[in-house]
Amino acid sequence: MRAWIEGAVESYFAMSALHDVVIYGSGQPFRNAMTHSEVTRHLAGLISDGARAGAWKVDDERWLAVMMF
C-alpha cells in the first residue's frame, strides 16, 4: 500500500499539468466527488477484504481508497 501511494504521489507531481488536463479537461468530477465514486467504493472493499485476510493493516479503508484513487 505504501509503495502504491508513494509511486502515485511521485507520478502526480512529475506530471501534474498532464493529470489536470486529462482529469479536468475530460469532464471528470472534481476531487471531492471522487470520494463517493463507484471506483472508490469497490477499491475500499478490496482493501477491506485484504485487511481481513491479513495481507495488510489499515485504519480507514475508505480514506486509503480515496488516496489510492
mmCIF file with all atom_site columns, C-alpha atoms in Angstrom:
data_model
loop_
_atom_site.group_PDB
_atom_site.id
_atom_site.type_symbol
_atom_site.label_atom_id
_atom_site.label_alt_id
_atom_site.label_comp_id
_atom_site.label_asym_id
_atom_site.label_entity_id
_atom_site.label_seq_id
_atom_site.pdbx_PDB_ins_code
_atom_site.Cartn_x
_atom_site.Cartn_y
_atom_site.Cartn_z
_atom_site.occupancy
_atom_site.B_iso_or_equiv
_atom_site.pdbx_formal_charge
_atom_site.auth_seq_id
_atom_site.auth_comp_id
_atom_site.auth_asym_id
_atom_site.auth_atom_id
_atom_site.pdbx_PDB_model_num
ATOM 1  C CA . MET A 1 1  ? 0.000   0.000   0.000   1.00 0.00 ? 1  MET A CA 1
ATOM 2  C CA . ARG A 1 2  ? 2.783   2.400   0.899   1.00 0.00 ? 2  ARG A CA 1
ATOM 3  C CA . ALA A 1 3  ? 4.636   1.729   -2.376  1.00 0.00 ? 3  ALA A CA 1
ATOM 4  C CA . TRP A 1 4  ? 1.435   2.328   -4.374  1.00 0.00 ? 4  TRP A CA 1
ATOM 5  C CA . ILE A 1 5  ? 0.776   5.659   -2.697  1.00 0.00 ? 5  ILE A CA 1
ATOM 6  C CA . GLU A 1 6  ? 4.401   6.818   -2.871  1.00 0.00 ? 6  GLU A CA 1
ATOM 7  C CA . GLY A 1 7  ? 4.514   5.961   -6.579  1.00 0.00 ? 7  GLY A CA 1
ATOM 8  C CA . ALA A 1 8  ? 1.214   7.723   -7.238  1.00 0.00 ? 8  ALA A CA 1
ATOM 9  C CA . VAL A 1 9  ? 2.304   10.873  -5.399  1.00 0.00 ? 9  VAL A CA 1
ATOM 10 C CA . GLU A 1 10 ? 5.667   10.995  -7.158  1.00 0.00 ? 10 GLU A CA 1
ATOM 11 C CA . SER A 1 11 ? 3.994   10.460  -10.537 1.00 0.00 ? 11 SER A CA 1
ATOM 12 C CA . TYR A 1 12 ? 1.339   13.070  -9.842  1.00 0.00 ? 12 TYR A CA 1
ATOM 13 C CA . PHE A 1 13 ? 3.897   15.751  -9.031  1.00 0.00 ? 13 PHE A CA 1
ATOM 14 C CA . ALA A 1 14 ? 6.028   14.766  -12.018 1.00 0.00 ? 14 ALA A CA 1
ATOM 15 C CA . MET A 1 15 ? 3.040   15.018  -14.366 1.00 0.00 ? 15 MET A CA 1
ATOM 16 C CA . SER A 1 16 ? 0.598   17.319  -12.556 1.00 0.00 ? 16 SER A CA 1
ATOM 17 C CA . ALA A 1 17 ? -0.067  19.509  -15.591 1.00 0.00 ? 17 ALA A CA 1
ATOM 18 C CA . LEU A 1 18 ? -0.904  16.481  -17.747 1.00 0.00 ? 18 LEU A CA 1
ATOM 19 C CA . HIS A 1 19 ? -3.014  14.999  -14.952 1.00 0.00 ? 19 HIS A CA 1
ATOM 20 C CA . ASP A 1 20 ? -5.101  18.150  -14.675 1.00 0.00 ? 20 ASP A CA 1
ATOM 21 C CA . VAL A 1 21 ? -5.689  18.310  -18.439 1.00 0.00 ? 21 VAL A CA 1
ATOM 22 C CA . VAL A 1 22 ? -6.752  14.662  -18.588 1.00 0.00 ? 22 VAL A CA 1
ATOM 23 C CA . ILE A 1 23 ? -8.950  14.733  -15.478 1.00 0.00 ? 23 ILE A CA 1
ATOM 24 C CA . TYR A 1 24 ? -10.488 18.189  -15.626 1.00 0.00 ? 24 TYR A CA 1
ATOM 25 C CA . GLY A 1 25 ? -10.364 18.662  -19.377 1.00 0.00 ? 25 GLY A CA 1
ATOM 26 C CA . SER A 1 26 ? -12.337 15.462  -19.962 1.00 0.00 ? 26 SER A CA 1
ATOM 27 C CA . GLY A 1 27 ? -15.195 16.430  -17.679 1.00 0.00 ? 27 GLY A CA 1
ATOM 28 C CA . GLN A 1 28 ? -14.234 14.114  -14.833 1.00 0.00 ? 28 GLN A CA 1
ATOM 29 C CA . PRO A 1 29 ? -15.714 15.075  -11.462 1.00 0.00 ? 29 PRO A CA 1
ATOM 30 C CA . PHE A 1 30 ? -13.690 17.160  -9.068  1.00 0.00 ? 30 PHE A CA 1
ATOM 31 C CA . ARG A 1 31 ? -11.684 15.531  -6.293  1.00 0.00 ? 31 ARG A CA 1
ATOM 32 C CA . ASN A 1 32 ? -14.397 15.863  -3.647  1.00 0.00 ? 32 ASN A CA 1
ATOM 33 C CA . ALA A 1 33 ? -16.800 13.904  -5.879  1.00 0.00 ? 33 ALA A CA 1
ATOM 34 C CA . MET A 1 34 ? -14.198 11.141  -6.241  1.00 0.00 ? 34 MET A CA 1
ATOM 35 C CA . THR A 1 35 ? -14.583 10.258  -2.560  1.00 0.00 ? 35 THR A CA 1
ATOM 36 C CA . HIS A 1 36 ? -18.057 8.881   -3.285  1.00 0.00 ? 36 HIS A CA 1
ATOM 37 C CA . SER A 1 37 ? -17.369 7.296   -6.667  1.00 0.00 ? 37 SER A CA 1
ATOM 38 C CA . GLU A 1 38 ? -18.152 3.703   -7.615  1.00 0.00 ? 38 GLU A CA 1
ATOM 39 C CA . VAL A 1 39 ? -14.441 3.013   -8.131  1.00 0.00 ? 39 VAL A CA 1
ATOM 40 C CA . THR A 1 40 ? -13.580 4.280   -4.658  1.00 0.00 ? 40 THR A CA 1
ATOM 41 C CA . ARG A 1 41 ? -16.296 2.124   -3.065  1.00 0.00 ? 41 ARG A CA 1
ATOM 42 C CA . HIS A 1 42 ? -15.048 -1.004  -4.841  1.00 0.00 ? 42 HIS A CA 1
ATOM 43 C CA . LEU A 1 43 ? -11.426 -0.236  -4.020  1.00 0.00 ? 43 LEU A CA 1
ATOM 44 C CA . ALA A 1 44 ? -12.339 0.242   -0.341  1.00 0.00 ? 44 ALA A CA 1
ATOM 45 C CA . GLY A 1 45 ? -13.988 -3.176  -0.440  1.00 0.00 ? 45 GLY A CA 1
ATOM 46 C CA . LEU A 1 46 ? -10.838 -4.777  -1.854  1.00 0.00 ? 46 LEU A CA 1
ATOM 47 C CA . ILE A 1 47 ? -8.714  -3.057  0.780   1.00 0.00 ? 47 ILE A CA 1
ATOM 48 C CA . SER A 1 48 ? -11.073 -4.232  3.499   1.00 0.00 ? 48 SER A CA 1
ATOM 49 C CA . ASP A 1 49 ? -11.006 -7.811  2.179   1.00 0.00 ? 49 ASP A CA 1
ATOM 50 C CA . GLY A 1 50 ? -7.209  -7.765  2.160   1.00 0.00 ? 50 GLY A CA 1
ATOM 51 C CA . ALA A 1 51 ? -7.108  -6.454  5.713   1.00 0.00 ? 51 ALA A CA 1
ATOM 52 C CA . ARG A 1 52 ? -9.471  -9.203  6.894   1.00 0.00 ? 52 ARG A CA 1
ATOM 53 C CA . ALA A 1 53 ? -7.286  -11.786 5.138   1.00 0.00 ? 53 ALA A CA 1
ATOM 54 C CA . GLY A 1 54 ? -4.228  -10.444 6.976   1.00 0.00 ? 54 GLY A CA 1
ATOM 55 C CA . ALA A 1 55 ? -2.473  -9.081  3.870   1.00 0.00 ? 55 ALA A CA 1
ATOM 56 C CA . TRP A 1 56 ? -2.156  -5.616  5.406   1.00 0.00 ? 56 TRP A CA 1
ATOM 57 C CA . LYS A 1 57 ? -3.363  -3.470  8.272   1.00 0.00 ? 57 LYS A CA 1
ATOM 58 C CA . VAL A 1 58 ? -5.276  -0.283  7.599   1.00 0.00 ? 58 VAL A CA 1
ATOM 59 C CA . ASP A 1 59 ? -7.078  2.101   9.924   1.00 0.00 ? 59 ASP A CA 1
ATOM 60 C CA . ASP A 1 60 ? -9.551  3.515   7.396   1.00 0.00 ? 60 ASP A CA 1
ATOM 61 C CA . GLU A 1 61 ? -10.257 1.566   4.206   1.00 0.00 ? 61 GLU A CA 1
ATOM 62 C CA . ARG A 1 62 ? -12.350 4.335   2.651   1.00 0.00 ? 62 ARG A CA 1
ATOM 63 C CA . TRP A 1 63 ? -9.746  7.056   3.141   1.00 0.00 ? 63 TRP A CA 1
ATOM 64 C CA . LEU A 1 64 ? -7.000  4.798   1.786   1.00 0.00 ? 64 LEU A CA 1
ATOM 65 C CA . ALA A 1 65 ? -9.152  4.043   -1.258  1.00 0.00 ? 65 ALA A CA 1
ATOM 66 C CA . VAL A 1 66 ? -9.657  7.757   -1.869  1.00 0.00 ? 66 VAL A CA 1
ATOM 67 C CA . MET A 1 67 ? -5.907  8.368   -1.603  1.00 0.00 ? 67 MET A CA 1
ATOM 68 C CA . MET A 1 68 ? -5.123  5.474   -3.944  1.00 0.00 ? 68 MET A CA 1
ATOM 69 C CA . PHE A 1 69 ? -7.724  6.529   -6.494  1.00 0.00 ? 69 PHE A CA 1
#
